[in-house]
CSV table of C-alpha atoms and ligand atoms in Angstrom, one decimal:
chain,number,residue,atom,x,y,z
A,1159,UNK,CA,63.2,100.3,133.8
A,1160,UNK,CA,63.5,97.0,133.4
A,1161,UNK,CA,64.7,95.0,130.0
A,1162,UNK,CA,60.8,94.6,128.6
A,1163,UNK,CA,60.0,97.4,128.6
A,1164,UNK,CA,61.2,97.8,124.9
A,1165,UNK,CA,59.4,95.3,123.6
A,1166,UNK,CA,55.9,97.0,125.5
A,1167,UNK,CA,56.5,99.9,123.3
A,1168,UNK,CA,57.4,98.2,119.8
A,1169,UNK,CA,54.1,96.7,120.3
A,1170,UNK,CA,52.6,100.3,120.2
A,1171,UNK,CA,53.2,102.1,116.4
A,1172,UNK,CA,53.2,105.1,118.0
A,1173,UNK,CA,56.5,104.2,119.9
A,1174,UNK,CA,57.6,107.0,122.1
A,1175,UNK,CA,60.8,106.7,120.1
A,1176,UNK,CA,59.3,108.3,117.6
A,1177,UNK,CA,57.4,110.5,119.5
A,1178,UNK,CA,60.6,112.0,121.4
A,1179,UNK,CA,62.5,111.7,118.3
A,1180,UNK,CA,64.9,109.6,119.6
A,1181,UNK,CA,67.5,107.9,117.0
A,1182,UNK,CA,67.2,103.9,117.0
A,1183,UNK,CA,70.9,103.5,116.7
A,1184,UNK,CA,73.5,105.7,118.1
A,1185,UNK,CA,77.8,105.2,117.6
A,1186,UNK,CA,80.1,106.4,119.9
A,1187,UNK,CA,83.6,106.8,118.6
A,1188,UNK,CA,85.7,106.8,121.9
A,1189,UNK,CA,88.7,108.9,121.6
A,1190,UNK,CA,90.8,111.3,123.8
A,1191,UNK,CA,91.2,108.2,126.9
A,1192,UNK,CA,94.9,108.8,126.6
A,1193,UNK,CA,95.1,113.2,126.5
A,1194,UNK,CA,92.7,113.1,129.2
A,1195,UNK,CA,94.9,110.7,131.3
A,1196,UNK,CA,98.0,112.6,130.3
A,1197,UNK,CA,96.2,116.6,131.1
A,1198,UNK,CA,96.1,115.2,134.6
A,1199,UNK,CA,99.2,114.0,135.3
A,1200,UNK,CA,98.2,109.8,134.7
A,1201,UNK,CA,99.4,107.4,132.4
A,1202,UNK,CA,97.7,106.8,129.1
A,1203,UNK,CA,96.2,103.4,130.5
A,1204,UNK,CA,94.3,104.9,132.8
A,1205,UNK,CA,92.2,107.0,130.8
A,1206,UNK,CA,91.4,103.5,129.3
A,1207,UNK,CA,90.4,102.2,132.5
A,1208,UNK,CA,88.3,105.3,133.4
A,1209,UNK,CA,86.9,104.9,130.2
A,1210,UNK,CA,85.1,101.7,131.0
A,1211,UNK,CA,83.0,103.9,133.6
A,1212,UNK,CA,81.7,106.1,130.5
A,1213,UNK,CA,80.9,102.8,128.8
A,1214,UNK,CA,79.0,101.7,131.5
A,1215,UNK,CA,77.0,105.1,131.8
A,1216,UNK,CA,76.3,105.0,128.1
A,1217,UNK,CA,74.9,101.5,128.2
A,1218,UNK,CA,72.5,102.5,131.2
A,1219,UNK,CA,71.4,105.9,129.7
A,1220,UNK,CA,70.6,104.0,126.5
A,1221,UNK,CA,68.6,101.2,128.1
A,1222,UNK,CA,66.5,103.9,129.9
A,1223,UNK,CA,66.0,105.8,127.0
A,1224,UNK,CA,65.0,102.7,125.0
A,1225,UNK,CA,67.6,103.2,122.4
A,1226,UNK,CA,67.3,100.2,120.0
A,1227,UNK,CA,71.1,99.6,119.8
A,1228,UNK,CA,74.2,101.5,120.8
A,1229,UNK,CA,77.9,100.8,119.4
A,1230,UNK,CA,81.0,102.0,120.9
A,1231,UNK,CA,84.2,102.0,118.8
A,1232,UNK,CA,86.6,100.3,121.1
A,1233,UNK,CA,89.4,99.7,118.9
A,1234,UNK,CA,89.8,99.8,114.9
A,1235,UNK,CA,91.8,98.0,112.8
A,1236,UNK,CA,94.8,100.9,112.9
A,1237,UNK,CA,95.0,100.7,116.2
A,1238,UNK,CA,97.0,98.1,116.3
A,1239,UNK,CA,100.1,100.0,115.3
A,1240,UNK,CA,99.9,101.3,118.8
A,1241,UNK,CA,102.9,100.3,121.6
A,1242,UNK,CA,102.5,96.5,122.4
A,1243,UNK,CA,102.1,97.6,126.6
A,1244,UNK,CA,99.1,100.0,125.3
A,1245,UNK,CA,97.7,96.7,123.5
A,1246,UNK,CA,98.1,94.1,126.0
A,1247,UNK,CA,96.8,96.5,128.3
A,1248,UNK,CA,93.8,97.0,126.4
A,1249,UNK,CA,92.8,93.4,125.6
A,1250,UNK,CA,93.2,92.7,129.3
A,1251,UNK,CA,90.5,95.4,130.2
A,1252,UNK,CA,88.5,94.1,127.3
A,1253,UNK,CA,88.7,90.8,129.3
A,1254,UNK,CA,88.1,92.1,131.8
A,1255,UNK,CA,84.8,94.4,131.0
A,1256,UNK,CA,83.5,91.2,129.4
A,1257,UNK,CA,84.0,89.4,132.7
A,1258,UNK,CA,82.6,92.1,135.2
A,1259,UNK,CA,80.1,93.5,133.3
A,1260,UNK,CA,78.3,90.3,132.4
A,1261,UNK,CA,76.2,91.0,135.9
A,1262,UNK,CA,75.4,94.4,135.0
A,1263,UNK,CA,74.9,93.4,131.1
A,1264,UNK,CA,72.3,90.9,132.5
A,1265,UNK,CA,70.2,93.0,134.7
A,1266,UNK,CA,70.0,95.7,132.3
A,1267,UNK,CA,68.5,93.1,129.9
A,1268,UNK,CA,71.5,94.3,127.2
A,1269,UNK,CA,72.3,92.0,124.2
A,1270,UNK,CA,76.0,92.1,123.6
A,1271,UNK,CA,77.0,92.2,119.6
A,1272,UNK,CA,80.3,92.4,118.4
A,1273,UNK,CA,81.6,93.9,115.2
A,1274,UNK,CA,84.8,93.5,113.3
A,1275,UNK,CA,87.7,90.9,112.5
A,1276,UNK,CA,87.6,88.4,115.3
A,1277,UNK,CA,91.7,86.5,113.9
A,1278,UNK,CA,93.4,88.8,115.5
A,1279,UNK,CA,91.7,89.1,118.9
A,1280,UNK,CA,93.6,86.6,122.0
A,1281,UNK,CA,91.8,83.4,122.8
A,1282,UNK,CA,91.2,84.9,126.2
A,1283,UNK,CA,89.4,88.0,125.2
A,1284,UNK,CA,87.4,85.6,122.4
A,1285,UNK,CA,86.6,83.1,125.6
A,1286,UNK,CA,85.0,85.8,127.0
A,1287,UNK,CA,83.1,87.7,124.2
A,1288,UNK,CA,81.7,84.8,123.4
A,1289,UNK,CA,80.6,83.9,126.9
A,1290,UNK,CA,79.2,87.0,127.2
A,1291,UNK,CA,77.6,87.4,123.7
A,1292,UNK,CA,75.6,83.6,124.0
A,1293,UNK,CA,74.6,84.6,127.7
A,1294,UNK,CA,73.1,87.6,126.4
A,1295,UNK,CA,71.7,86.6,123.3
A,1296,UNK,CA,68.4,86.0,124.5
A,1297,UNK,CA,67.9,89.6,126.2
A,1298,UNK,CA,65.2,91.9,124.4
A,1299,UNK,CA,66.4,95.1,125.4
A,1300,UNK,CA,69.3,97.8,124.1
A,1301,UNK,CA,72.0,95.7,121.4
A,1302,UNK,CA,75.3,96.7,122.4
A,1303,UNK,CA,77.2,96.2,119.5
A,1304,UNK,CA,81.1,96.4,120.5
A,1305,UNK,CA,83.0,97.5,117.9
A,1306,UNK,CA,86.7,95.7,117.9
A,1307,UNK,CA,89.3,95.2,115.3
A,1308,UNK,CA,86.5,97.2,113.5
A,1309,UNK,CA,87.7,98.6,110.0
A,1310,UNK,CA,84.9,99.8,107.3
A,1311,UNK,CA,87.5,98.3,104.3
A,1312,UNK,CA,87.7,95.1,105.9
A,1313,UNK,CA,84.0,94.5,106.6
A,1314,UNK,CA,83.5,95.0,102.8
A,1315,UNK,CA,86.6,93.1,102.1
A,1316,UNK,CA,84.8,90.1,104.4
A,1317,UNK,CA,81.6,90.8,103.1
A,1318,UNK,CA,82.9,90.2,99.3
A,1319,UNK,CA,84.8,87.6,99.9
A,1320,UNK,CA,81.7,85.5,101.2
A,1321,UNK,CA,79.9,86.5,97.9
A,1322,UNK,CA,82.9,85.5,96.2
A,1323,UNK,CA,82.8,82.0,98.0
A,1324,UNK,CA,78.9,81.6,97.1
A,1325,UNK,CA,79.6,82.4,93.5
A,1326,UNK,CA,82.8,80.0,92.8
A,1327,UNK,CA,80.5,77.1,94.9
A,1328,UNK,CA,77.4,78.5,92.2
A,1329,UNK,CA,75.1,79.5,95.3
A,1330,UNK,CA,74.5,82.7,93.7
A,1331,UNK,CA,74.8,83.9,89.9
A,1332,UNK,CA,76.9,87.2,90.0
A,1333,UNK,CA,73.7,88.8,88.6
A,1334,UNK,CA,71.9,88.2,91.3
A,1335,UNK,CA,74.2,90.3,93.8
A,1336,UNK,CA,72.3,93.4,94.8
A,1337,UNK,CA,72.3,95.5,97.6
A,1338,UNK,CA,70.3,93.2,100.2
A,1339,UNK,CA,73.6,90.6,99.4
A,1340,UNK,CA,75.7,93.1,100.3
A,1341,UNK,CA,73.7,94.5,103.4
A,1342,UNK,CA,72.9,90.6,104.7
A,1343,UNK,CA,77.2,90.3,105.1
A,1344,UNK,CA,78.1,93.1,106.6
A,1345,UNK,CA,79.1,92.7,110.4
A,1346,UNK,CA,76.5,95.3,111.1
A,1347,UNK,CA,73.6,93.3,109.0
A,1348,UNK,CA,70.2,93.7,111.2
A,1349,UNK,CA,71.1,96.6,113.1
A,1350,UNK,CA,68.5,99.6,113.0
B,869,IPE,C1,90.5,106.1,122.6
B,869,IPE,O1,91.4,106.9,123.2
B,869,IPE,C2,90.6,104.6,123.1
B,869,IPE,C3,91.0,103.7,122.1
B,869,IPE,C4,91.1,103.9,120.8
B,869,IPE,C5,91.4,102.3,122.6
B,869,IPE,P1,92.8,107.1,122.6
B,869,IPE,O2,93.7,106.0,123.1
B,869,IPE,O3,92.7,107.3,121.1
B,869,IPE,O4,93.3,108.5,123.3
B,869,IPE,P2,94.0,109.7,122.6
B,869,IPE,O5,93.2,110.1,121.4
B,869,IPE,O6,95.4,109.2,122.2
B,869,IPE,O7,94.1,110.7,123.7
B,870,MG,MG1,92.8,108.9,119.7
């Protein structure tokens, strides 16, 4: 299937998304990476880096199913509490998907979104995200939206605090705040 195909069947109304009932968006919280390492005699880790192969099966199964956007819950805002190894080995793999998957991200046609607070991430890993999200940007097909220092708090936190901003700098009267405000600052603003 190749990356237009998408866009060949938004033109239709009667998209066969609708027709197999197929959700627009689905989130995948990834959990268990470390008991399923452990339950077979491994380290933690490497139920991480086995972990990227599921990613990578999701991604494809949602590109040929024509899922409008897919987001995976790589790491939230609490887990950084976790040991620093566990961390450091986690932003190195994130480097590191964002470096080797960039082929595969390509020829699937995927558009690579990101999600959460963006302060606390290594220059490396941010080199790379954004490398990988401006290469993609101009693909049609599935939004992979990566969620990373992802916490639901903190996007509203973010999202007020730009209201704030636009108020105090008389952008916007504080009666005019509705919903759409809200919505259009949210990290996940324009997502099915
Ligand atoms: C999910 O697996 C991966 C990340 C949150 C990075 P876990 O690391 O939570 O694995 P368990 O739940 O401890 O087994
Ligand atoms: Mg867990």
């Amino acid at each position: 299937m190749n990356a237009d195909h998408r866009d060949s069947k938004q033109t239709s109304e009667a998209s066969s998304d609708n027709e197999n009932n197929l959700p627009r968006h689905v989130a995948i919280i990834m959990d268990g990476n470390g008991r399923w390492a452990q339950a077979r005699g491994m380290p933690r880790v490497e139920g991480h880096r086995r972990g990227v192969h599921s990613v990578r099966m999701v991604s494809e199964t949602c590109t040929e199913l024509g899922i409008e956007a897919v987001t995976l819950f790589c790491l939230s805002s609490e887990n950084w509490k976790r040991p620093k190894e566990e961390l450091d080995f986690l932003m190195q793999l994130l480097e590191q998907y964002l470096v080797e998957e960039r082929d595969l991200i390509m020829k699937q046609g995927l558009r690579l979104k990101t999600i959460g607070r963006r302060d606390r991430l290594p220059d490396n890993v941010l080199k790379e995200m954004d490398k990988t999200l401006e290469m993609s940007a101009g693909n049609r097909g599935t939004q992979l939206v990566l969620a990373i220092d992802y916490g639901g708090r903190d996007e509203i936190a973010r999202a007020a605090r730009s209201i704030c901003e636009d108020v105090r700098a008389a952008r916007i009267e504080p009666a005019e705040i509705n919903e759409q405000t809200i919505a259009g600052r949210l990290d996940t603003s324009g997502l099915p």
